[in-house]
Short mmCIF file of C-alpha atoms and ligand atoms in Angstrom, two decimals:
data_model
loop_
_atom_site.label_atom_id
_atom_site.label_comp_id
_atom_site.label_asym_id
_atom_site.label_seq_id
_atom_site.Cartn_x
_atom_site.Cartn_y
_atom_site.Cartn_z
CA UNK O 1 39.46 24.89 -16.93
CA UNK O 2 36.39 24.62 -14.65
CA UNK O 3 35.36 21.12 -13.55
CA UNK O 4 32.66 19.51 -15.58
CA UNK O 5 29.33 19.54 -13.72
CA UNK O 6 26.29 17.25 -13.81
CA UNK O 7 22.83 18.34 -12.82
CA UNK O 8 19.27 17.25 -13.34
CA UNK O 9 15.72 16.82 -12.09
CA UNK O 10 14.86 13.48 -10.54
CA UNK O 11 11.18 12.57 -10.26
CA UNK O 12 10.42 10.38 -7.25
CA UNK O 13 7.27 8.43 -8.10
CA UNK O 14 5.37 5.56 -6.55
CA UNK O 15 2.05 4.58 -5.12
CA UNK O 16 0.90 6.43 -1.97
CA UNK O 17 2.63 5.41 1.25
CA UNK O 18 5.63 3.56 -0.19
CA UNK O 19 7.91 6.10 1.53
CA UNK O 20 8.77 8.68 -1.14
CA UNK O 21 8.78 11.66 1.21
CA UNK O 22 10.67 9.78 3.93
CA UNK O 23 13.26 8.83 1.32
CA UNK O 24 13.78 12.40 0.14
CA UNK O 25 14.16 13.66 3.70
CA UNK O 26 16.69 10.91 4.43
CA UNK O 27 18.68 11.54 1.24
CA UNK O 28 18.78 15.30 1.73
CA UNK O 29 19.35 14.96 5.47
CA UNK O 30 16.66 17.41 6.47
CA UNK O 31 12.89 17.30 6.85
CA UNK O 32 11.63 18.81 3.64
CA UNK O 33 8.47 16.86 3.08
CA UNK O 34 6.05 15.80 5.79
CA UNK O 35 5.28 12.10 6.23
CA UNK O 36 2.45 10.21 7.90
CA UNK O 37 1.09 6.66 7.63
CA UNK O 38 -1.82 8.10 5.62
CA UNK O 39 -2.00 8.25 1.84
CA UNK O 40 -2.38 11.71 0.26
CA UNK O 41 -0.09 13.36 2.78
CA UNK O 42 1.96 15.05 0.08
CA UNK O 43 -0.06 17.62 -1.85
CA UNK O 44 2.64 19.58 -3.61
CA UNK O 45 5.67 19.08 -5.75
CA UNK O 46 8.49 19.58 -3.31
CA UNK O 47 12.11 19.88 -4.30
CA UNK O 48 14.99 18.46 -2.30
CA UNK O 49 18.48 19.25 -3.50
CA UNK O 50 21.30 16.71 -3.21
CA UNK O 51 24.78 17.96 -4.09
CA UNK O 52 28.01 15.94 -4.00
CA UNK O 53 31.11 17.38 -5.61
CA UNK O 54 30.40 18.22 -9.24
CA UNK O 55 27.09 16.33 -9.25
CA UNK O 56 23.69 17.65 -8.26
CA UNK O 57 20.32 15.90 -8.21
CA UNK O 58 17.15 17.91 -7.71
CA UNK O 59 14.68 15.47 -6.19
CA UNK O 60 11.03 16.18 -6.92
CA UNK O 61 8.62 14.68 -4.39
CA UNK O 62 5.30 14.01 -6.02
CA UNK O 63 1.86 13.51 -4.56
CA UNK O 64 0.62 9.93 -5.00
CA UNK O 65 -1.18 8.99 -8.19
CA UNK O 66 -4.87 8.85 -7.43
CA UNK O 67 -7.34 6.51 -9.00
CA UNK O 68 -10.34 8.44 -7.83
CA UNK O 69 -10.30 11.48 -10.08
CA UNK O 70 -13.65 12.88 -9.05
CA UNK O 71 -12.40 15.54 -6.73
CA UNK O 72 -10.36 18.49 -7.86
CA UNK O 73 -7.57 17.90 -5.39
CA UNK O 74 -7.05 14.38 -6.78
CA UNK O 75 -7.07 15.61 -10.37
CA UNK O 76 -4.52 18.18 -9.39
CA UNK O 77 -2.24 15.59 -7.76
CA UNK O 78 -2.41 13.30 -10.81
CA UNK O 79 -1.57 16.16 -13.13
CA UNK O 80 1.36 17.11 -10.93
CA UNK O 81 2.76 13.57 -11.15
CA UNK O 82 2.54 13.51 -14.94
CA UNK O 83 4.23 16.86 -15.12
CA UNK O 84 7.02 15.76 -12.82
CA UNK O 85 7.65 12.83 -15.17
CA UNK O 86 7.65 15.05 -18.23
CA UNK O 87 10.13 17.50 -16.68
CA UNK O 88 12.52 14.89 -15.29
CA UNK O 89 15.97 13.74 -16.42
CA UNK O 90 15.91 10.66 -14.22
CA UNK O 91 13.03 8.69 -12.72
CA UNK O 92 13.22 7.03 -9.33
CA UNK O 93 10.36 4.62 -8.86
CA UNK O 94 9.71 3.47 -5.31
CA UNK O 95 8.02 0.20 -4.36
CA UNK O 96 7.53 -1.51 -1.01
CA UNK O 97 9.67 -4.59 -0.35
CA UNK O 98 7.74 -7.77 -1.07
CA UNK O 99 4.80 -6.03 -2.70
CA UNK O 100 3.93 -5.52 -6.33
CA UNK O 101 0.47 -4.13 -6.89
CA UNK O 102 -1.42 -3.16 -10.05
CA UNK O 103 -0.53 0.47 -9.50
CA UNK O 104 3.17 -0.41 -9.18
CA UNK O 105 3.03 -2.33 -12.45
CA UNK O 106 1.24 0.58 -14.12
CA UNK O 107 3.95 2.98 -12.96
CA UNK O 108 6.74 0.60 -14.06
CA UNK O 109 5.21 0.54 -17.56
CA UNK O 110 4.67 4.30 -17.65
CA UNK O 111 8.24 4.98 -16.49
CA UNK O 112 9.82 2.37 -18.79
CA UNK O 113 8.06 3.87 -21.81
CA UNK O 114 9.57 7.28 -21.07
CA UNK O 115 12.98 5.93 -22.14
CA UNK O 116 14.66 7.90 -19.33
CA UNK O 117 17.16 6.46 -16.86
CA UNK O 118 15.02 4.56 -14.38
CA UNK O 119 16.17 3.61 -10.88
CA UNK O 120 13.93 1.21 -9.00
CA UNK O 121 14.03 1.61 -5.23
CA UNK O 122 12.80 -1.25 -3.09
CA UNK O 123 12.04 0.52 0.19
CA UNK O 124 11.23 -0.71 3.71
CA UNK O 125 13.63 -3.67 3.60
CA UNK O 126 13.90 -3.32 7.40
CA UNK O 127 10.56 -5.11 7.50
CA UNK O 128 11.80 -8.21 5.71
CA UNK O 129 13.56 -10.93 7.69
CA UNK O 130 15.46 -12.91 6.79
CA UNK O 131 16.75 -10.82 3.90
CA UNK O 132 17.01 -13.82 1.57
CA UNK O 133 13.26 -13.71 1.33
CA UNK O 134 13.71 -10.70 -0.95
CA UNK O 135 15.62 -12.57 -3.64
CA UNK O 136 12.73 -14.07 -5.64
CA UNK O 137 10.92 -10.73 -5.38
CA UNK O 138 13.92 -8.81 -6.71
CA UNK O 139 14.18 -11.26 -9.57
CA UNK O 140 10.51 -10.77 -10.43
CA UNK O 141 11.02 -7.00 -10.45
CA UNK O 142 14.03 -7.36 -12.74
CA UNK O 143 11.80 -9.07 -15.27
CA UNK O 144 8.97 -6.52 -14.95
CA UNK O 145 10.84 -3.58 -16.44
CA UNK O 146 14.04 -2.18 -17.82
CA UNK O 147 15.91 -0.53 -14.96
CA UNK O 148 19.23 1.29 -14.78
CA UNK O 149 19.54 -0.21 -11.30
CA UNK O 150 17.46 -1.87 -8.60
CA UNK O 151 18.41 -0.64 -5.14
CA UNK O 152 16.95 -2.15 -1.95
CA UNK O 153 16.95 0.40 0.89
CA UNK O 154 15.37 1.40 4.16
CA UNK O 155 14.53 5.10 4.22
CA UNK O 156 13.77 4.67 7.90
CA UNK O 157 17.01 3.04 9.10
CA UNK O 158 19.18 4.62 6.40
CA UNK O 159 20.41 1.27 5.13
CA UNK O 160 21.91 1.45 1.64
CA UNK O 161 21.05 5.14 1.18
CA UNK O 162 24.62 6.21 0.32
CA UNK O 163 24.57 3.62 -2.48
CA UNK O 164 21.24 4.96 -3.71
CA UNK O 165 22.50 8.56 -3.63
CA UNK O 166 25.53 7.50 -5.69
CA UNK O 167 23.33 5.69 -8.17
CA UNK O 168 21.01 8.69 -8.63
CA UNK O 169 23.89 11.16 -8.93
CA UNK O 170 25.58 8.94 -11.52
CA UNK O 171 22.44 8.94 -13.68
CA UNK O 172 22.20 12.73 -13.85
CA UNK O 173 23.26 14.23 -17.22
CA UNK O 174 26.02 16.78 -17.81
CA UNK O 175 24.84 20.33 -17.18
CA UNK O 176 25.32 23.44 -15.10
CA UNK O 177 24.35 23.47 -11.43
CA UNK O 178 20.65 24.30 -10.89
CA UNK O 179 20.83 25.36 -7.23
CA UNK O 180 23.62 26.78 -5.03
CA UNK O 181 25.66 24.21 -3.13
CA UNK O 182 24.24 24.78 0.38
CA UNK O 183 20.61 24.85 -0.68
CA UNK O 184 18.50 21.85 0.26
CA UNK O 185 14.97 22.81 -0.71
CA UNK O 186 13.11 25.36 -2.82
CA UNK O 187 10.43 25.75 -0.20
CA UNK O 188 10.44 28.78 2.06
CA UNK O 189 9.98 28.78 5.80
CA UNK O 190 6.31 29.78 5.69
CA UNK O 191 5.52 26.76 3.54
CA UNK O 192 7.37 24.43 5.88
CA UNK O 193 5.58 25.90 8.90
CA UNK O 194 2.19 25.18 7.32
CA UNK O 195 3.23 21.66 6.38
CA UNK O 196 4.44 20.82 9.89
CA UNK O 197 1.08 21.92 11.34
CA UNK O 198 -0.72 19.84 8.72
CA UNK O 199 1.41 16.80 9.56
CA UNK O 200 0.55 17.02 13.25
CA UNK O 201 -3.15 17.34 12.39
CA UNK O 202 -3.06 14.31 10.12
CA UNK O 203 -1.25 12.27 12.74
CA UNK O 204 -3.73 13.22 15.47
CA UNK O 205 -6.94 12.80 13.47
CA UNK O 206 -8.51 9.69 12.02
CA UNK O 207 -10.27 8.69 8.84
CA UNK O 208 -12.12 11.19 6.67
CA UNK O 209 -11.32 14.52 8.27
CA UNK O 210 -7.60 14.90 7.37
CA UNK O 211 -8.24 14.94 3.62
CA UNK O 212 -10.63 17.85 3.96
CA UNK O 213 -8.13 19.90 5.93
CA UNK O 214 -5.97 22.77 4.83
CA UNK O 215 -3.76 25.09 6.84
CA UNK O 216 -3.20 28.75 6.13
CA UNK O 217 -0.52 30.85 7.83
CA UNK O 218 -2.02 34.26 8.45
CA UNK O 219 0.73 35.85 10.36
CA UNK O 220 4.35 35.14 11.30
CA UNK O 221 6.67 37.58 13.00
CA UNK O 222 9.73 37.52 15.22
CA UNK O 223 9.10 38.42 18.86
CA UNK O 224 12.12 38.73 21.15
CA UNK O 225 14.19 35.57 20.71
CA UNK O 226 11.30 33.65 19.17
CA UNK O 227 8.33 33.75 16.86
CA UNK O 228 4.63 34.55 16.94
CA UNK O 229 2.51 32.49 14.54
CA UNK O 230 -1.19 32.66 13.70
CA UNK O 231 -2.62 29.90 11.56
CA UNK O 232 -6.09 28.93 10.40
CA UNK O 233 -7.10 25.31 10.03
CA UNK O 234 -9.73 25.15 7.30
CA UNK O 235 -12.23 22.33 7.39
CA UNK O 236 -15.10 21.49 5.05
CA UNK O 237 -17.95 20.91 7.51
CA UNK O 238 -19.26 22.13 10.84
CA UNK O 239 -19.12 18.53 12.09
CA UNK O 240 -15.43 18.41 11.16
CA UNK O 241 -14.78 21.58 13.07
CA UNK O 242 -16.04 19.95 16.26
CA UNK O 243 -13.76 16.94 15.66
CA UNK O 244 -10.71 19.05 14.90
CA UNK O 245 -11.19 21.23 17.97
CA UNK O 246 -11.89 18.19 20.12
CA UNK O 247 -13.67 17.97 23.43
CA UNK O 248 -12.56 20.89 25.57
CA UNK O 249 -10.12 21.84 22.82
CA UNK O 250 -8.11 18.67 23.49
CA UNK O 251 -7.17 17.94 19.86
CA UNK O 252 -6.07 21.49 19.16
CA UNK O 253 -3.98 21.47 22.33
CA UNK O 254 -2.19 18.26 21.31
CA UNK O 255 -1.65 19.44 17.74
CA UNK O 256 -0.46 22.84 18.89
CA UNK O 257 1.97 21.28 21.36
CA UNK O 258 3.46 18.83 18.87
CA UNK O 259 3.71 21.49 16.15
CA UNK O 260 5.27 24.02 18.50
CA UNK O 261 8.06 21.63 19.52
CA UNK O 262 9.02 20.96 15.93
CA UNK O 263 8.57 24.57 14.80
CA UNK O 264 10.92 25.74 17.56
CA UNK O 265 13.60 23.47 16.10
CA UNK O 266 12.92 24.65 12.54
CA UNK O 267 12.87 28.34 13.41
CA UNK O 268 15.50 28.17 16.14
CA UNK O 269 13.70 29.79 19.08
CA UNK O 270 10.57 29.59 21.21
CA UNK O 271 7.33 29.65 19.25
CA UNK O 272 3.99 31.05 20.29
CA UNK O 273 1.43 29.37 18.06
CA UNK O 274 -2.23 30.33 17.81
CA UNK O 275 -4.52 28.04 15.85
CA UNK O 276 -8.09 28.77 14.75
CA UNK O 277 -10.42 26.29 13.15
CA UNK O 278 -12.74 27.69 10.48
CA UNK O 279 -15.21 26.17 8.03
CA UNK O 280 -15.00 26.67 4.28
CA UNK O 281 -17.39 24.34 2.58
CA UNK O 282 -16.24 22.04 -0.27
CA UNK O 283 -12.85 23.62 -0.67
CA UNK O 284 -11.35 20.41 -2.03
CA UNK O 285 -13.81 20.43 -4.93
CA UNK O 286 -12.89 23.68 -6.52
CA UNK O 287 -9.58 24.26 -8.26
CA UNK O 288 -10.11 27.98 -7.94
CA UNK O 289 -10.35 27.76 -4.17
CA UNK O 290 -7.28 25.53 -4.15
CA UNK O 291 -5.38 28.19 -6.03
CA UNK O 292 -6.51 30.88 -3.60
CA UNK O 293 -5.24 28.76 -0.76
CA UNK O 294 -1.82 28.53 -2.31
CA UNK O 295 -1.90 24.94 -3.51
CA UNK O 296 0.04 24.31 -6.71
CA UNK O 297 -2.23 24.46 -9.72
CA UNK O 298 -0.09 23.92 -12.78
P1 GDP U 301 4.77 8.60 0.59
O1 GDP U 301 3.27 8.67 0.56
O2 GDP U 301 5.27 7.66 -0.48
O3 GDP U 301 5.44 9.93 0.55
O4 GDP U 301 5.15 7.89 1.98
P2 GDP U 301 5.72 8.55 3.34
O5 GDP U 301 7.13 8.96 3.16
O6 GDP U 301 4.74 9.56 3.85
O7 GDP U 301 5.74 7.25 4.28
C1 GDP U 301 4.57 6.49 4.53
C2 GDP U 301 4.77 5.66 5.80
O8 GDP U 301 5.79 4.67 5.59
C3 GDP U 301 5.22 6.49 7.00
O9 GDP U 301 4.54 6.02 8.13
C4 GDP U 301 6.70 6.20 7.09
O10 GDP U 301 7.21 6.32 8.40
C5 GDP U 301 6.78 4.75 6.59
N1 GDP U 301 8.10 4.41 6.01
C6 GDP U 301 8.79 5.10 5.06
N2 GDP U 301 9.96 4.50 4.78
C7 GDP U 301 10.03 3.39 5.56
C8 GDP U 301 11.03 2.35 5.73
O11 GDP U 301 12.09 2.31 5.12
N3 GDP U 301 10.72 1.36 6.64
C9 GDP U 301 9.56 1.36 7.35
N4 GDP U 301 9.36 0.34 8.20
N5 GDP U 301 8.62 2.33 7.22
C10 GDP U 301 8.85 3.33 6.34
MG1 MG U 302 4.67 11.82 0.38
#
């Protein structure tokens, strides 16, 4: 008789910047989702696959819930979060150690009402010393909702992640495997290339500009032992173009250098990367344009 298997979708939700993407990368053991100190870094639903023996958890990284729903890209991200919740078998709600904001409480209510297994992750415990300071906070959380488990972790240092993985895998219902054993993400290489470039841009730029940026891979082909890549960085305004290029092309040089180093590791060979900055006005306002640029519109 074949072994009984367990498999399910796990929605990772939480306010922007609590460390959802970092957590998925750490659990899966590979960089699947880009992370920066800026909110709104994650724009897509990204799947990370965690398999241990007969149990498999498909982790769905969600863009942060946005309060400002005026712009199309924010509406899109909010819709994606709600859909991730509706499609999930297990919810993992992430909060930041020591903090409980209105948006956290809103998400705790929303997730509790779903009646699904709900694991509360208290992330960034590496920032709290001494650890005993967490106790009253953990108690307060315990009273705020009905959780299958509350697991304090550090996605950054890896502390307590094996326990969290166990806890998530235990909550997954019986069912056939959804992805093959060795598979860790549903995203192809081209997608990951674009995301790595976007991460380096967001890390290098400040304030307003990053949210109006989108990267499009025009061309990718093997050359000798390595790769030739052409990508366009789309910005919304002429003024932004000047900032993104930088004086004497400084910003583009830094971004290109940082991206190239990481892309060489991802693709396994030297990378020749050419970046162009182009203006497409108000792209973030139109869902149709978003669709054309390959962003998820569900
Ligand atoms: P997301 O918006 O919830 O996906 O958050 P990210 O994963 O992009 O992380 C936001 C920021 O928090 C990044 O600068 C991460 O390096 C940082 N971060 C994530 N996890 C931890 C952690 O366990 N400890 C600390 N100190 N920082 C973390
Ligand atoms: Mg993220």
